Short mmCIF file of C-alpha atoms and ligand atoms in Angstrom, two decimals:
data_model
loop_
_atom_site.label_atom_id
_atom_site.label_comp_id
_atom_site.label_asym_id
_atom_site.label_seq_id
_atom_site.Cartn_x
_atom_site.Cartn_y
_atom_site.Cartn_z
CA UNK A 1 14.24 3.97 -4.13
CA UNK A 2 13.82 0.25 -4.29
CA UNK A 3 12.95 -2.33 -1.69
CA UNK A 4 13.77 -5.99 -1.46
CA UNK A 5 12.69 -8.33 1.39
CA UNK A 6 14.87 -10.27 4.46
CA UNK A 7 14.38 -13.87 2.81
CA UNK A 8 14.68 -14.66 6.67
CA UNK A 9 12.48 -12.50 9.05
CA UNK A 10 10.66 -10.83 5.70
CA UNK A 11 12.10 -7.42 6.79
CA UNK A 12 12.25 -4.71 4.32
CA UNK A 13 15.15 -3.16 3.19
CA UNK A 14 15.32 -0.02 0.82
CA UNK A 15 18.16 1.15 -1.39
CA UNK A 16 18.79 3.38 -3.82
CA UNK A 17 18.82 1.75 -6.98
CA UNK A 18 20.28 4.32 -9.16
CA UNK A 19 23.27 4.07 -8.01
CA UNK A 20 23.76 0.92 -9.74
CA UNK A 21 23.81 -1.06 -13.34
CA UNK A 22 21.42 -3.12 -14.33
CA UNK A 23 22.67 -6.97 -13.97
CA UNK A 24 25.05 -5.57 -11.07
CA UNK A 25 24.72 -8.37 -7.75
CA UNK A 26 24.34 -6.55 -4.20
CA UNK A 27 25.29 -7.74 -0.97
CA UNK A 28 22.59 -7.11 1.51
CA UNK A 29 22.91 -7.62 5.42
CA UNK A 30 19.24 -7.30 7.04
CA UNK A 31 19.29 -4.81 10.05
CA UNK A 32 16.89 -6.70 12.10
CA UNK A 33 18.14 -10.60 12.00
CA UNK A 34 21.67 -10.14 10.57
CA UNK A 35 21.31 -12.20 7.22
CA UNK A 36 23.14 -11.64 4.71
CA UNK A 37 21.95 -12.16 0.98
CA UNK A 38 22.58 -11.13 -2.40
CA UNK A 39 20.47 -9.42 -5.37
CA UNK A 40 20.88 -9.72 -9.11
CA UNK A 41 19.38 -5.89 -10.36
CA UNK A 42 17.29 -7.13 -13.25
CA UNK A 43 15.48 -4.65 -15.85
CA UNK A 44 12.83 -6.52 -15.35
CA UNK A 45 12.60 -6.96 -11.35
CA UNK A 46 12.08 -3.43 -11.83
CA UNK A 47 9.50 -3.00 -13.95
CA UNK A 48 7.54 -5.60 -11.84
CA UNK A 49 7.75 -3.70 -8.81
CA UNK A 50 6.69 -0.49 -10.55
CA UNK A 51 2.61 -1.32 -10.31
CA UNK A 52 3.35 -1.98 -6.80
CA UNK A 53 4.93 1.55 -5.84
CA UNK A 54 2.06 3.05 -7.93
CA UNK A 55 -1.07 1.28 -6.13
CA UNK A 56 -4.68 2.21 -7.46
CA UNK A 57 -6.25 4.55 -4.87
CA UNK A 58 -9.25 3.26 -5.42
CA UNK A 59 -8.70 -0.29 -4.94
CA UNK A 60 -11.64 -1.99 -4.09
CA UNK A 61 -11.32 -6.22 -4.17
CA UNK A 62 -13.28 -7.40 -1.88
CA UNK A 63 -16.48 -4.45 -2.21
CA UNK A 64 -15.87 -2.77 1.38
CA UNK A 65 -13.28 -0.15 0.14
CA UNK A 66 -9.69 0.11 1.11
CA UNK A 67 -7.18 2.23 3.16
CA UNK A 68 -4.45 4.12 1.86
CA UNK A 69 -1.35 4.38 4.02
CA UNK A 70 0.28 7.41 3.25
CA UNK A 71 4.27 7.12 2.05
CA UNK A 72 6.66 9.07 4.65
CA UNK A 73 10.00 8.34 6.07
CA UNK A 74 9.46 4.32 6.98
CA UNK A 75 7.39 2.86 4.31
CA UNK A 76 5.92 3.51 0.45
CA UNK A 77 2.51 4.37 -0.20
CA UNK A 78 0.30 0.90 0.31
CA UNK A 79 -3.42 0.83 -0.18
CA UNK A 80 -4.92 -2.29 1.30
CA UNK A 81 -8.12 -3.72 0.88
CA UNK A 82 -10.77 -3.79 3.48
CA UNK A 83 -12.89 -6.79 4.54
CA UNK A 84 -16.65 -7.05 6.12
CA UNK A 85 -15.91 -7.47 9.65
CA UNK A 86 -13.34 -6.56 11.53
CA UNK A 87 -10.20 -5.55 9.95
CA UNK A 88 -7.22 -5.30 12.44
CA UNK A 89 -4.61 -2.60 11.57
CA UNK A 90 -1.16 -3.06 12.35
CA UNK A 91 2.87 -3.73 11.18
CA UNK A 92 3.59 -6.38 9.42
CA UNK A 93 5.51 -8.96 11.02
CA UNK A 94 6.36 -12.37 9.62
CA UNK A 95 3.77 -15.24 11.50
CA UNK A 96 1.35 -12.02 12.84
CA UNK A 97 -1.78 -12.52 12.80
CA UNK A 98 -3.14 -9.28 11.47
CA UNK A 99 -5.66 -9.31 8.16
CA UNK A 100 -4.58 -6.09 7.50
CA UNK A 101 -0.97 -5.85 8.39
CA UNK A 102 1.27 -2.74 6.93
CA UNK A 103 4.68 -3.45 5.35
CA UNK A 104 6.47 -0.68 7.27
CA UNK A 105 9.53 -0.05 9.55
CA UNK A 106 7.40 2.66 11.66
CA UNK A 107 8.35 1.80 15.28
CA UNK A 108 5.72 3.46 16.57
CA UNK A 109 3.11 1.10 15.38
CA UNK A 110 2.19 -1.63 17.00
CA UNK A 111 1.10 -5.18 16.16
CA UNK A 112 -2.12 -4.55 16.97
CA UNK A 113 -2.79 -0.91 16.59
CA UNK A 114 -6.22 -0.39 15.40
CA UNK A 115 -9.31 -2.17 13.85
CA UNK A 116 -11.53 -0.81 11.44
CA UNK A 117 -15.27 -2.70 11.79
CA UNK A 118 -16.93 -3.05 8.14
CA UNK A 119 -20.90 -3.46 8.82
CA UNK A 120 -24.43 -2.36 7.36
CA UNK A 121 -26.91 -0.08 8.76
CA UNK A 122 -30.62 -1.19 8.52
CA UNK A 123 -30.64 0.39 5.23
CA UNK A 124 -27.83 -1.71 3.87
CA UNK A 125 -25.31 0.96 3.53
CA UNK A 126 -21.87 0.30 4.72
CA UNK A 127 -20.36 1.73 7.88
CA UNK A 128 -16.46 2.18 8.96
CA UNK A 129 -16.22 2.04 12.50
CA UNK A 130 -12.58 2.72 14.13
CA UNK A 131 -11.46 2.01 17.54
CA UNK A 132 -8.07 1.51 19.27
CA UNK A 133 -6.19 -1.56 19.75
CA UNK A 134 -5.58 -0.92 22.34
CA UNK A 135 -1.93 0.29 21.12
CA UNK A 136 0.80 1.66 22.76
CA UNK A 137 0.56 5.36 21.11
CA UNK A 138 -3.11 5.72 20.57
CA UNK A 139 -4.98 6.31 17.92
CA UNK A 140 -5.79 9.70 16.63
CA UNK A 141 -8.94 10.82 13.97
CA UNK A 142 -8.41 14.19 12.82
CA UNK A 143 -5.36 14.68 15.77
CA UNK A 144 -7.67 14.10 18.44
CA UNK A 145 -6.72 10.73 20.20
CA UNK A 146 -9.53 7.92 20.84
CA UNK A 147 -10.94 7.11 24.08
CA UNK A 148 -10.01 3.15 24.96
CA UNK A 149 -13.70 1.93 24.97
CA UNK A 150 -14.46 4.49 21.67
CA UNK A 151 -16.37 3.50 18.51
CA UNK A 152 -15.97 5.90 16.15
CA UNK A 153 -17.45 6.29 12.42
CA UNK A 154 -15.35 8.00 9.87
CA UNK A 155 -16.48 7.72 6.21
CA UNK A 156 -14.54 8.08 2.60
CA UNK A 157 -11.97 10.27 3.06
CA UNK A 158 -11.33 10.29 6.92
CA UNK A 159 -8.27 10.33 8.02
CA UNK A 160 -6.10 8.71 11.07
CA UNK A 161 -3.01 8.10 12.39
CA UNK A 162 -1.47 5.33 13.93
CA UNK A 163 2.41 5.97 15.21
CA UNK A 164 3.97 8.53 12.48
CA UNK A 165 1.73 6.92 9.48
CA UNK A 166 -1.45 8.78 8.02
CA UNK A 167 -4.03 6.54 6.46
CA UNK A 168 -7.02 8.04 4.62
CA UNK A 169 -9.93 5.86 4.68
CA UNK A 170 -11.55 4.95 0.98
CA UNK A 171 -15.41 3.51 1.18
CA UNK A 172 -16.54 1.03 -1.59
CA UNK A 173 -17.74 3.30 -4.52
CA UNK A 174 -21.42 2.44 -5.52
CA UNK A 175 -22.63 0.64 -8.62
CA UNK A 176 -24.94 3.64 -9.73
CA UNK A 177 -21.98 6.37 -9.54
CA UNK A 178 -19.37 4.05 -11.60
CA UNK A 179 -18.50 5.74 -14.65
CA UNK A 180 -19.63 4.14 -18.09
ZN1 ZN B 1 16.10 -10.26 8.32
#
């Protein structure tokens, strides 16, 4: 499956792009705002978007880790970096404010959903703290939901889940364990 974008509300729109030749032109008419546009299947659109369907689980840009939002039903596999600071967690939509918005078509997430806090303990050693939006359909660590006023610190490897979407939590590795 392939995905192109709503050049008008920045929607996402998957198709299956087997079923057609390279060079062919598709007609596409965006669910959400009704526009209609067209798309030239190039050999190499395709390639480009490979890297992006095969994200580096261990992305790390900014030095505070990542999360990796688990592929299912309403979006691909996405592994966003994290910040120092709060990072808000929520679905993309064009003009949000979210730092860390998913691309997704989950209804069940909200805006706003959930915000991971990136901080230091006194010894200088990074801490993930997760609390609730507040959202709509809680959030959940290990299926249990958190309470509205709860702080709580999951570590590489945690996971939650926000709507139908599983994200596993991936700290910053440290200098002394990277491989030579
Ligand atoms: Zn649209």
């Amino acid at each position: 499956m392939k995905r192109v974008r709503c050049p008008k509300c920045d929607n996402y729109i998957t198709f299956d792009e087997t079923k057609y030749e390279s060079g062919q032109s598709l007609l596409f008419e965006c669910p959400e705002c009704g526009k209609q546009f067209r798309i030239r299947i190039g050999v190499s659109k395709l390639r480009a978007t490979q890297k992006e369907e095969n994200p580096d689980e261990n992305a790390n840009e900014n030095g505070f880790g990542s999360i990796v939002v688990i592929e299912n039903v309403f979006h691909y596999k996405q592994v966003i970096p994290l910040q120092y600071g709060d990072n808000v967690i929520g679905r993309y939509m064009k003009g949000s404010k979210t730092n860390t918005p998913i691309e997704t078509n989950d209804p069940s997430i909200d805006i706003t959903h959930c915000i991971i806090n990136v901080c230091r303990d006194k010894k200088g050693k990074l801490r993930y703290i997760l609390r609730d939006g507040p959202s709509y359909t809680g959030t959940f660590v290990d299926n249990e939901i958190l309470g509205d006023k709860e702080r709580r610190v999951i570590s590489d490897g945690s996971l939650f889940t926000i709507g139908a979407t599983s994200i596993i939590l991936r700290e910053a590795q440290t200098k002394d364990t990277d491989s030579i």
